[in-house]
GROMACS .gro file of C-alpha atoms in nm:
model
  421
    1MET     CA    1  -0.058  -0.012   0.051
    2VAL     CA    2   0.111   0.353  -0.071
    3LEU     CA    3  -0.076   0.653   0.122
    4GLN     CA    4   0.107   0.999  -0.079
    5LYS     CA    5  -0.015   1.327   0.116
    6LEU     CA    6  -0.248   1.532  -0.087
    7PRO     CA    7   0.001   1.820  -0.160
    8LEU     CA    8   0.200   1.545  -0.388
    9ILE     CA    9  -0.003   1.439  -0.625
   10GLY     CA   10  -0.037   1.814  -0.765
   11LEU     CA   11   0.347   1.844  -0.706
   12LEU     CA   12   0.366   1.566  -0.905
   13LEU     CA   13   0.190   1.687  -1.204
   14LEU     CA   14   0.359   1.945  -1.209
   15LEU     CA   15   0.662   1.801  -1.219
   16THR     CA   16   0.566   1.611  -1.527
   17ILE     CA   17   0.506   1.934  -1.648
   18VAL     CA   18   0.811   2.090  -1.574
   19ALA     CA   19   0.992   1.783  -1.718
   20SER     CA   20   0.852   1.801  -2.069
   21PRO     CA   21   0.934   2.142  -2.236
   22ALA     CA   22   0.855   2.203  -2.596
   23ASN     CA   23   0.885   2.448  -2.849
   24ALA     CA   24   0.701   2.518  -3.175
   25ASP     CA   25   0.821   2.207  -3.297
   26GLY     CA   26   0.684   1.977  -3.051
   27PRO     CA   27   0.916   1.808  -2.710
   28VAL     CA   28   1.254   1.878  -2.717
   29CYS     CA   29   1.276   1.510  -2.593
   30PRO     CA   30   1.038   1.239  -2.605
   31PRO     CA   31   0.737   1.137  -2.361
   32SER     CA   32   0.875   0.970  -2.074
   33ASN     CA   33   0.673   0.633  -1.975
   34LYS     CA   34   0.355   0.773  -1.706
   35LEU     CA   35   0.285   0.590  -1.360
   36SER     CA   36   0.027   0.351  -1.414
   37ARG     CA   37  -0.160   0.090  -1.169
   38ALA     CA   38  -0.078  -0.144  -1.399
   39SER     CA   39   0.276  -0.153  -1.304
   40PHE     CA   40   0.168  -0.293  -0.915
   41PRO     CA   41   0.046  -0.599  -0.849
   42GLU     CA   42  -0.319  -0.626  -0.834
   43GLY     CA   43  -0.479  -0.521  -0.461
   44PHE     CA   44  -0.173  -0.253  -0.364
   45LEU     CA   45  -0.386   0.024  -0.250
   46PHE     CA   46  -0.324   0.415  -0.395
   47GLY     CA   47  -0.407   0.677  -0.067
   48THR     CA   48  -0.375   0.960   0.053
   49ALA     CA   49  -0.291   1.126   0.432
   50THR     CA   50  -0.360   1.365   0.627
   51ALA     CA   51  -0.338   1.408   1.061
   52ALA     CA   52  -0.665   1.573   1.254
   53TYR     CA   53  -0.429   1.886   1.323
   54GLN     CA   54  -0.334   1.976   0.996
   55VAL     CA   55  -0.679   1.970   0.863
   56GLU     CA   56  -0.938   1.985   1.079
   57GLY     CA   57  -1.022   2.267   1.216
   58ALA     CA   58  -1.364   2.372   1.417
   59ILE     CA   59  -1.148   2.361   1.724
   60ASN     CA   60  -1.458   2.445   1.893
   61GLU     CA   61  -1.678   2.264   1.787
   62THR     CA   62  -1.801   1.935   1.946
   63CYS     CA   63  -1.687   2.064   2.275
   64ARG     CA   64  -1.383   1.964   2.169
   65GLY     CA   65  -1.081   2.030   2.416
   66PRO     CA   66  -0.768   2.226   2.333
   67ALA     CA   67  -0.518   1.990   2.252
   68LEU     CA   68  -0.156   2.039   2.295
   69TRP     CA   69  -0.020   2.194   1.965
   70ASP     CA   70  -0.336   2.467   2.019
   71ILE     CA   71  -0.110   2.595   2.312
   72TYR     CA   72   0.236   2.519   2.178
   73CYS     CA   73   0.125   2.776   1.918
   74ARG     CA   74  -0.048   3.034   2.099
   75ARG     CA   75   0.201   3.065   2.333
   76TYR     CA   76   0.485   3.015   2.033
   77PRO     CA   77   0.323   3.175   1.708
   78GLU     CA   78   0.710   3.213   1.549
   79ARG     CA   79   0.757   2.856   1.572
   80CYS     CA   80   0.447   2.815   1.353
   81ASN     CA   81   0.483   3.001   1.100
   82ASN     CA   82   0.214   3.265   1.268
   83ASP     CA   83  -0.021   2.983   1.181
   84ASN     CA   84  -0.275   2.781   1.431
   85GLY     CA   85  -0.484   2.548   1.299
   86ASP     CA   86  -0.792   2.676   1.424
   87VAL     CA   87  -0.923   2.617   1.104
   88ALA     CA   88  -0.684   2.437   0.877
   89VAL     CA   89  -0.827   2.333   0.561
   90ASP     CA   90  -1.221   2.299   0.736
   91PHE     CA   91  -1.203   1.940   0.685
   92PHE     CA   92  -1.462   1.904   0.974
   93HIS     CA   93  -1.695   2.073   0.754
   94ARG     CA   94  -1.580   1.975   0.376
   95TYR     CA   95  -1.513   1.636   0.463
   96LYS     CA   96  -1.730   1.514   0.201
   97GLU     CA   97  -1.639   1.710  -0.084
   98ASP     CA   98  -1.271   1.576   0.015
   99ILE     CA   99  -1.370   1.262  -0.011
  100GLN     CA  100  -1.558   1.336  -0.374
  101LEU     CA  101  -1.164   1.464  -0.462
  102MET     CA  102  -1.083   1.123  -0.342
  103LYS     CA  103  -1.285   0.945  -0.539
  104ASN     CA  104  -1.197   1.138  -0.854
  105LEU     CA  105  -0.830   1.040  -0.823
  106ASN     CA  106  -0.878   0.685  -0.772
  107THR     CA  107  -0.748   0.634  -0.460
  108ASP     CA  108  -0.827   0.332  -0.235
  109ALA     CA  109  -0.708   0.427   0.111
  110PHE     CA  110  -0.805   0.691   0.315
  111ARG     CA  111  -0.520   0.762   0.620
  112MET     CA  112  -0.676   0.997   0.941
  113SER     CA  113  -0.647   1.076   1.236
  114ILE     CA  114  -0.911   1.055   1.587
  115ALA     CA  115  -0.846   1.394   1.769
  116TRP     CA  116  -0.797   1.265   2.145
  117PRO     CA  117  -0.960   1.587   2.277
  118ARG     CA  118  -1.242   1.545   2.029
  119ILE     CA  119  -1.370   1.259   2.158
  120PHE     CA  120  -1.285   1.316   2.554
  121PRO     CA  121  -1.238   1.674   2.609
  122HIS     CA  122  -1.024   1.679   2.899
  123GLY     CA  123  -0.829   1.352   2.883
  124ARG     CA  124  -1.036   1.073   2.984
  125LYS     CA  125  -1.407   0.961   2.936
  126GLU     CA  126  -1.469   0.959   3.341
  127LYS     CA  127  -1.465   1.354   3.250
  128GLY     CA  128  -1.682   1.327   2.985
  129VAL     CA  129  -1.722   1.173   2.640
  130SER     CA  130  -1.833   1.442   2.361
  131GLN     CA  131  -2.030   1.230   2.159
  132ALA     CA  132  -2.075   1.538   1.894
  133GLY     CA  133  -1.680   1.404   1.807
  134VAL     CA  134  -1.742   1.086   1.853
  135GLN     CA  135  -2.063   1.083   1.602
  136PHE     CA  136  -1.812   1.272   1.339
  137TYR     CA  137  -1.546   1.009   1.321
  138HIS     CA  138  -1.838   0.732   1.246
  139ASP     CA  139  -2.016   1.005   0.962
  140LEU     CA  140  -1.611   1.038   0.793
  141ILE     CA  141  -1.553   0.674   0.871
  142ASP     CA  142  -1.899   0.587   0.698
  143GLU     CA  143  -1.873   0.844   0.418
  144LEU     CA  144  -1.465   0.670   0.301
  145ILE     CA  145  -1.688   0.344   0.336
  146LYS     CA  146  -1.969   0.429   0.116
  147ASN     CA  147  -1.737   0.584  -0.144
  148GLY     CA  148  -1.515   0.309  -0.169
  149ILE     CA  149  -1.200   0.409   0.020
  150THR     CA  150  -1.075   0.221   0.340
  151PRO     CA  151  -1.015   0.398   0.636
  152PHE     CA  152  -0.659   0.347   0.808
  153VAL     CA  153  -0.713   0.535   1.133
  154THR     CA  154  -0.406   0.673   1.348
  155VAL     CA  155  -0.536   0.656   1.727
  156PHE     CA  156  -0.249   0.936   1.847
  157HIS     CA  157  -0.106   1.216   1.574
  158TRP     CA  158   0.079   1.462   1.839
  159ASP     CA  159  -0.293   1.575   1.964
  160THR     CA  160  -0.275   1.526   2.352
  161PRO     CA  161  -0.525   1.725   2.535
  162GLN     CA  162  -0.393   2.002   2.698
  163ASP     CA  163  -0.529   1.939   3.017
  164LEU     CA  164  -0.321   1.652   3.103
  165GLU     CA  165  -0.035   1.795   2.959
  166ASP     CA  166  -0.131   2.078   3.225
  167GLU     CA  167  -0.189   1.765   3.487
  168TYR     CA  168   0.094   1.604   3.488
  169GLY     CA  169   0.278   1.643   3.164
  170GLY     CA  170   0.125   1.436   2.877
  171PHE     CA  171   0.379   1.191   2.797
  172LEU     CA  172   0.641   1.290   3.016
  173SER     CA  173   0.447   1.101   3.321
  174GLU     CA  174   0.360   0.661   3.349
  175ARG     CA  175  -0.013   0.829   3.428
  176ILE     CA  176  -0.048   0.882   3.066
  177VAL     CA  177   0.009   0.512   2.990
  178LYS     CA  178  -0.372   0.463   3.188
  179ASP     CA  179  -0.545   0.755   3.016
  180PHE     CA  180  -0.419   0.623   2.666
  181ARG     CA  181  -0.521   0.301   2.682
  182GLU     CA  182  -0.868   0.419   2.859
  183TYR     CA  183  -0.901   0.634   2.503
  184ALA     CA  184  -0.774   0.388   2.237
  185ASP     CA  185  -1.004   0.084   2.378
  186PHE     CA  186  -1.304   0.319   2.318
  187VAL     CA  187  -1.252   0.415   1.960
  188PHE     CA  188  -1.162   0.038   1.886
  189GLN     CA  189  -1.485  -0.022   2.065
  190GLU     CA  190  -1.675   0.267   1.896
  191TYR     CA  191  -1.460   0.231   1.524
  192GLY     CA  192  -1.346  -0.146   1.550
  193GLY     CA  193  -1.636  -0.311   1.345
  194LYS     CA  194  -1.570  -0.113   1.021
  195VAL     CA  195  -1.198  -0.003   1.033
  196LYS     CA  196  -0.965  -0.285   0.993
  197HIS     CA  197  -0.650  -0.109   1.033
  198TRP     CA  198  -0.488   0.112   1.299
  199ILE     CA  199  -0.188   0.294   1.393
  200THR     CA  200  -0.171   0.378   1.745
  201PHE     CA  201   0.179   0.631   1.722
  202ASN     CA  202   0.239   0.819   1.433
  203GLU     CA  203   0.596   0.884   1.343
  204PRO     CA  204   0.708   0.873   1.776
  205TRP     CA  205   1.063   0.946   1.648
  206VAL     CA  206   0.949   1.250   1.529
  207PHE     CA  207   0.740   1.326   1.851
  208SER     CA  208   1.012   1.247   2.142
  209HIS     CA  209   1.316   1.418   2.010
  210ALA     CA  210   1.161   1.743   1.808
  211GLY     CA  211   0.946   1.773   2.099
  212TYR     CA  212   1.132   1.702   2.425
  213ASP     CA  213   1.491   1.690   2.277
  214VAL     CA  214   1.563   1.999   2.017
  215GLY     CA  215   1.216   2.170   2.079
  216LYS     CA  216   1.114   2.241   1.703
  217LYS     CA  217   0.786   2.147   1.763
  218ALA     CA  218   0.484   2.117   2.054
  219PRO     CA  219   0.592   2.105   2.359
  220GLY     CA  220   0.902   2.287   2.244
  221ARG     CA  221   1.062   2.170   2.535
  222CYS     CA  222   1.479   2.097   2.563
  223SER     CA  223   1.805   2.225   2.721
  224SER     CA  224   1.885   2.594   2.651
  225TYR     CA  225   2.199   2.453   2.518
  226VAL     CA  226   2.067   2.312   2.226
  227ASN     CA  227   1.811   2.613   2.141
  228ALA     CA  228   1.818   2.913   2.381
  229LYS     CA  229   1.446   3.015   2.273
  230CYS     CA  230   1.370   2.670   2.545
  231GLN     CA  231   1.239   2.839   2.898
  232ASP     CA  232   1.134   2.421   2.987
  233GLY     CA  233   1.302   2.064   2.918
  234ARG     CA  234   1.628   1.887   2.954
  235SER     CA  235   1.771   1.763   2.635
  236GLY     CA  236   1.913   1.370   2.608
  237TYR     CA  237   1.688   1.269   2.945
  238GLU     CA  238   1.283   1.355   2.854
  239ALA     CA  239   1.359   1.187   2.487
  240TYR     CA  240   1.393   0.826   2.610
  241LEU     CA  241   1.133   0.923   2.909
  242VAL     CA  242   0.901   1.015   2.692
  243THR     CA  243   0.945   0.765   2.351
  244HIS     CA  244   0.917   0.472   2.684
  245ASN     CA  245   0.599   0.596   2.801
  246LEU     CA  246   0.452   0.614   2.487
  247LEU     CA  247   0.587   0.311   2.404
  248ILE     CA  248   0.425   0.145   2.681
  249SER     CA  249   0.090   0.321   2.607
  250HIS     CA  250   0.147   0.158   2.275
  251ALA     CA  251   0.153  -0.187   2.422
  252GLU     CA  252  -0.164  -0.116   2.674
  253ALA     CA  253  -0.381  -0.025   2.310
  254VAL     CA  254  -0.214  -0.359   2.080
  255GLU     CA  255  -0.328  -0.559   2.377
  256ALA     CA  256  -0.701  -0.433   2.453
  257TYR     CA  257  -0.752  -0.393   2.065
  258ARG     CA  258  -0.679  -0.753   2.015
  259LYS     CA  259  -0.935  -0.849   2.309
  260CYS     CA  260  -1.204  -0.579   2.149
  261GLU     CA  261  -1.401  -0.852   1.944
  262LYS     CA  262  -1.606  -0.645   1.685
  263CYS     CA  263  -1.203  -0.594   1.586
  264LYS     CA  264  -1.138  -0.889   1.489
  265GLY     CA  265  -0.990  -0.962   1.138
  266GLY     CA  266  -0.820  -0.618   1.171
  267LYS     CA  267  -0.429  -0.498   1.204
  268ILE     CA  268  -0.265  -0.210   1.392
  269GLY     CA  269   0.144  -0.098   1.391
  270ILE     CA  270   0.305   0.213   1.458
  271ALA     CA  271   0.358   0.423   1.130
  272HIS     CA  272   0.794   0.465   1.197
  273SER     CA  273   0.931   0.790   0.970
  274PRO     CA  274   1.321   0.681   0.978
  275ALA     CA  275   1.541   0.823   0.707
  276TRP     CA  276   1.829   0.590   0.519
  277PHE     CA  277   2.195   0.678   0.587
  278GLU     CA  278   2.475   0.646   0.353
  279ALA     CA  279   2.861   0.716   0.471
  280HIS     CA  280   3.007   1.039   0.445
  281ASP     CA  281   3.331   0.949   0.384
  282LEU     CA  282   3.370   0.553   0.164
  283ALA     CA  283   3.728   0.578   0.261
  284ASP     CA  284   3.653   0.552   0.667
  285SER     CA  285   3.511   0.301   0.849
  286GLN     CA  286   3.394   0.471   1.125
  287ASP     CA  287   3.172   0.620   0.864
  288GLY     CA  288   3.063   0.293   0.749
  289ALA     CA  289   2.971   0.150   1.084
  290SER     CA  290   2.826   0.455   1.171
  291ILE     CA  291   2.536   0.361   0.969
  292ASP     CA  292   2.303   0.053   1.166
  293ARG     CA  293   2.426   0.279   1.482
  294ALA     CA  294   2.213   0.550   1.334
  295LEU     CA  295   1.925   0.324   1.206
  296ASP     CA  296   1.944   0.184   1.577
  297PHE     CA  297   1.853   0.539   1.714
  298ILE     CA  298   1.630   0.650   1.487
  299LEU     CA  299   1.435   0.351   1.371
  300GLY     CA  300   1.527   0.039   1.618
  301TRP     CA  301   1.439   0.249   1.889
  302HIS     CA  302   1.055   0.218   1.868
  303LEU     CA  303   1.082  -0.084   1.607
  304ASP     CA  304   1.388  -0.313   1.826
  305THR     CA  305   1.159  -0.269   2.141
  306THR     CA  306   0.840  -0.354   1.983
  307THR     CA  307   0.987  -0.648   1.745
  308PHE     CA  308   1.220  -0.827   2.044
  309GLY     CA  309   1.048  -0.650   2.354
  310ASP     CA  310   1.352  -0.392   2.440
  311TYR     CA  311   1.578  -0.135   2.348
  312PRO     CA  312   1.876  -0.178   2.106
  313GLN     CA  313   2.135  -0.284   2.314
  314ILE     CA  314   2.454  -0.038   2.123
  315MET     CA  315   2.143   0.270   2.270
  316LYS     CA  316   2.167   0.090   2.616
  317ASP     CA  317   2.575   0.123   2.623
  318ILE     CA  318   2.555   0.470   2.499
  319VAL     CA  319   2.299   0.613   2.692
  320GLY     CA  320   2.334   0.459   2.993
  321HIS     CA  321   2.131   0.554   3.311
  322ARG     CA  322   1.988   0.761   3.078
  323LEU     CA  323   1.735   0.536   2.949
  324PRO     CA  324   1.495   0.409   3.128
  325LYS     CA  325   1.450   0.023   3.176
  326PHE     CA  326   1.139  -0.207   3.087
  327THR     CA  327   1.003  -0.431   3.334
  328THR     CA  328   0.974  -0.791   3.282
  329GLU     CA  329   0.600  -0.821   3.211
  330GLN     CA  330   0.637  -0.487   3.017
  331LYS     CA  331   0.889  -0.676   2.754
  332ALA     CA  332   0.627  -0.972   2.731
  333LYS     CA  333   0.390  -0.679   2.592
  334LEU     CA  334   0.574  -0.516   2.387
  335LYS     CA  335   0.708  -0.784   2.186
  336ALA     CA  336   0.536  -0.892   1.839
  337SER     CA  337   0.357  -0.588   1.928
  338THR     CA  338   0.268  -0.485   1.596
  339ASP     CA  339   0.123  -0.669   1.325
  340PHE     CA  340   0.268  -0.451   1.087
  341VAL     CA  341   0.544  -0.218   0.999
  342GLY     CA  342   0.356   0.165   0.899
  343LEU     CA  343   0.719   0.337   0.678
  344ASN     CA  344   0.691   0.695   0.590
  345TYR     CA  345   0.993   0.785   0.391
  346TYR     CA  346   1.123   1.124   0.276
  347THR     CA  347   1.472   1.132   0.267
  348SER     CA  348   1.828   1.046   0.374
  349VAL     CA  349   2.155   1.174   0.463
  350PHE     CA  350   2.516   1.098   0.497
  351SER     CA  351   2.598   0.956   0.836
  352ASN     CA  352   2.932   1.174   0.996
  353HIS     CA  353   3.087   0.959   1.303
  354LEU     CA  354   3.131   1.170   1.572
  355GLU     CA  355   3.454   1.151   1.710
  356LYS     CA  356   3.426   1.352   2.073
  357PRO     CA  357   3.088   1.396   2.205
  358ASP     CA  358   2.999   1.693   2.493
  359PRO     CA  359   2.914   1.411   2.759
  360SER     CA  360   2.836   1.786   2.947
  361LYS     CA  361   2.540   1.866   2.690
  362PRO     CA  362   2.391   1.556   2.613
  363ARG     CA  363   2.116   1.549   2.345
  364TRP     CA  364   1.937   1.236   2.149
  365MET     CA  365   2.135   1.320   1.801
  366GLN     CA  366   2.470   1.343   1.970
  367ASP     CA  367   2.424   0.976   2.167
  368SER     CA  368   2.410   0.792   1.823
  369LEU     CA  369   2.763   0.982   1.802
  370ILE     CA  370   2.675   1.089   1.441
  371THR     CA  371   2.623   1.368   1.286
  372TRP     CA  372   2.396   1.410   0.928
  373GLU     CA  373   2.551   1.587   0.629
  374SER     CA  374   2.318   1.689   0.317
  375LYS     CA  375   2.669   1.631   0.106
  376ASN     CA  376   2.960   1.357   0.184
  377ALA     CA  377   3.352   1.377   0.194
  378GLN     CA  378   3.404   1.470  -0.170
  379ASN     CA  379   3.100   1.736  -0.152
  380TYR     CA  380   2.823   1.627  -0.379
  381ALA     CA  381   2.504   1.569  -0.246
  382ILE     CA  382   2.303   1.265  -0.183
  383GLY     CA  383   1.990   1.248  -0.432
  384SER     CA  384   1.897   1.570  -0.563
  385LYS     CA  385   1.633   1.873  -0.465
  386PRO     CA  386   1.382   1.993  -0.708
  387LEU     CA  387   1.297   2.324  -0.656
  388THR     CA  388   0.992   2.224  -0.487
  389ALA     CA  389   1.124   2.048  -0.255
  390ALA     CA  390   1.170   2.081   0.124
  391LEU     CA  391   1.398   1.799   0.208
  392ASN     CA  392   1.632   1.618  -0.112
  393VAL     CA  393   1.499   1.306  -0.343
  394TYR     CA  394   1.681   0.999  -0.267
  395SER     CA  395   1.478   0.720  -0.423
  396ARG     CA  396   1.756   0.452  -0.384
  397GLY     CA  397   1.729   0.522   0.046
  398PHE     CA  398   1.326   0.418   0.019
  399ARG     CA  399   1.461   0.070  -0.179
  400SER     CA  400   1.766   0.009   0.100
  401LEU     CA  401   1.563   0.080   0.345
  402LEU     CA  402   1.278  -0.161   0.281
  403LYS     CA  403   1.593  -0.414   0.257
  404TYR     CA  404   1.694  -0.323   0.612
  405ILE     CA  405   1.378  -0.369   0.753
  406LYS     CA  406   1.329  -0.718   0.556
  407ASP     CA  407   1.651  -0.874   0.657
  408LYS     CA  408   1.683  -0.727   1.041
  409TYR     CA  409   1.280  -0.815   1.159
  410ALA     CA  410   1.225  -1.114   0.943
  411ASN     CA  411   1.070  -1.006   0.634
  412PRO     CA  412   0.740  -0.810   0.858
  413GLU     CA  413   0.478  -0.713   0.629
  414ILE     CA  414   0.537  -0.323   0.567
  415MET     CA  415   0.247  -0.044   0.482
  416ILE     CA  416   0.397   0.305   0.342
  417MET     CA  417   0.204   0.504   0.539
  418GLU     CA  418   0.386   0.837   0.427
  419ASN     CA  419   0.622   0.907   0.168
  420GLY     CA  420   0.712   1.215  -0.038
  421ASN     CA  421   0.846   1.563  -0.111
   0.00000   0.00000   0.00000
């Protein structure tokens, strides 16, 4: 299955036009082969993907409570490009129009997320359930199915209820585990009869690292030596704690899912978002050896744990006491806790071995003992970067990443949840 974000489709059409210049006598070059469904096996799904906060808007309707990103973008507008999700693309009111656009594009699937505070405005069932919010997702899912589009539903796409952030720090606290399981179990019971593809967490590496180690995404926490604008946080510590609580929450949610009778016949996993790595200097054996370490930190951090039941050994060796430990029971629940590997792929980078990290200023990137480089030792860029792209395009990295996952994790089912640029 391939799920591509909506804006990418228009981009591909634009690139096709730009790549085929014409003069009065006709095309300069013969037309290239066009992408066709015939190039893919029968049953291959093409789709589009969104996240609730990015598209829904309507933050004051259906009794929706405030989410982490609502407060973050109000508190730090400069970090959100002075934008917010108050209206977004108004998907809440216009989803039927958008579904018709998907249908006109001949897509098979739609990846969406449920906004936790639209279901539980205050984060917990005991504090109230928004029946209007529950009904909105029923209506949305029903409309998709009516139009022949298969829903893929993400339980958590970074929109922690702000009430839980204020009460105990959200995913910084182990208290999130009980609350997340309750929320996940509720949506499984509510929608599990019609939704057969579930993602517990979207891009947990980005959520933990960008939100709690470098302060570039909500809630914007980090140490001042990483970003002077960060007012709170502890780099090199909090990202590991957040992921630890997130992974335990995942295991609890999966246990609830597998006990859900109406969910039978469905599948559940996590959407990972690793980069691929190439050696910065092919003549340097340390750069070559750093690739596996880089992948353990960006992918194995979560995928090793949900496959084998614990963190990669290299992370334990390097991070030491800053990396929390799982109990025997938690390891058992985490092992084989996914039915598929969700994969978001966008770009690749060069891995440059870091010889002497500064132990007084820990951070996730430094712990991996590498620096990410966009150019190699010979000053060549990895892939290409079209004018319309935010990141370098390196399709070979996609293939390499797929093979790496196949070989290391015993050929699991892989669902491509996002790709492009």
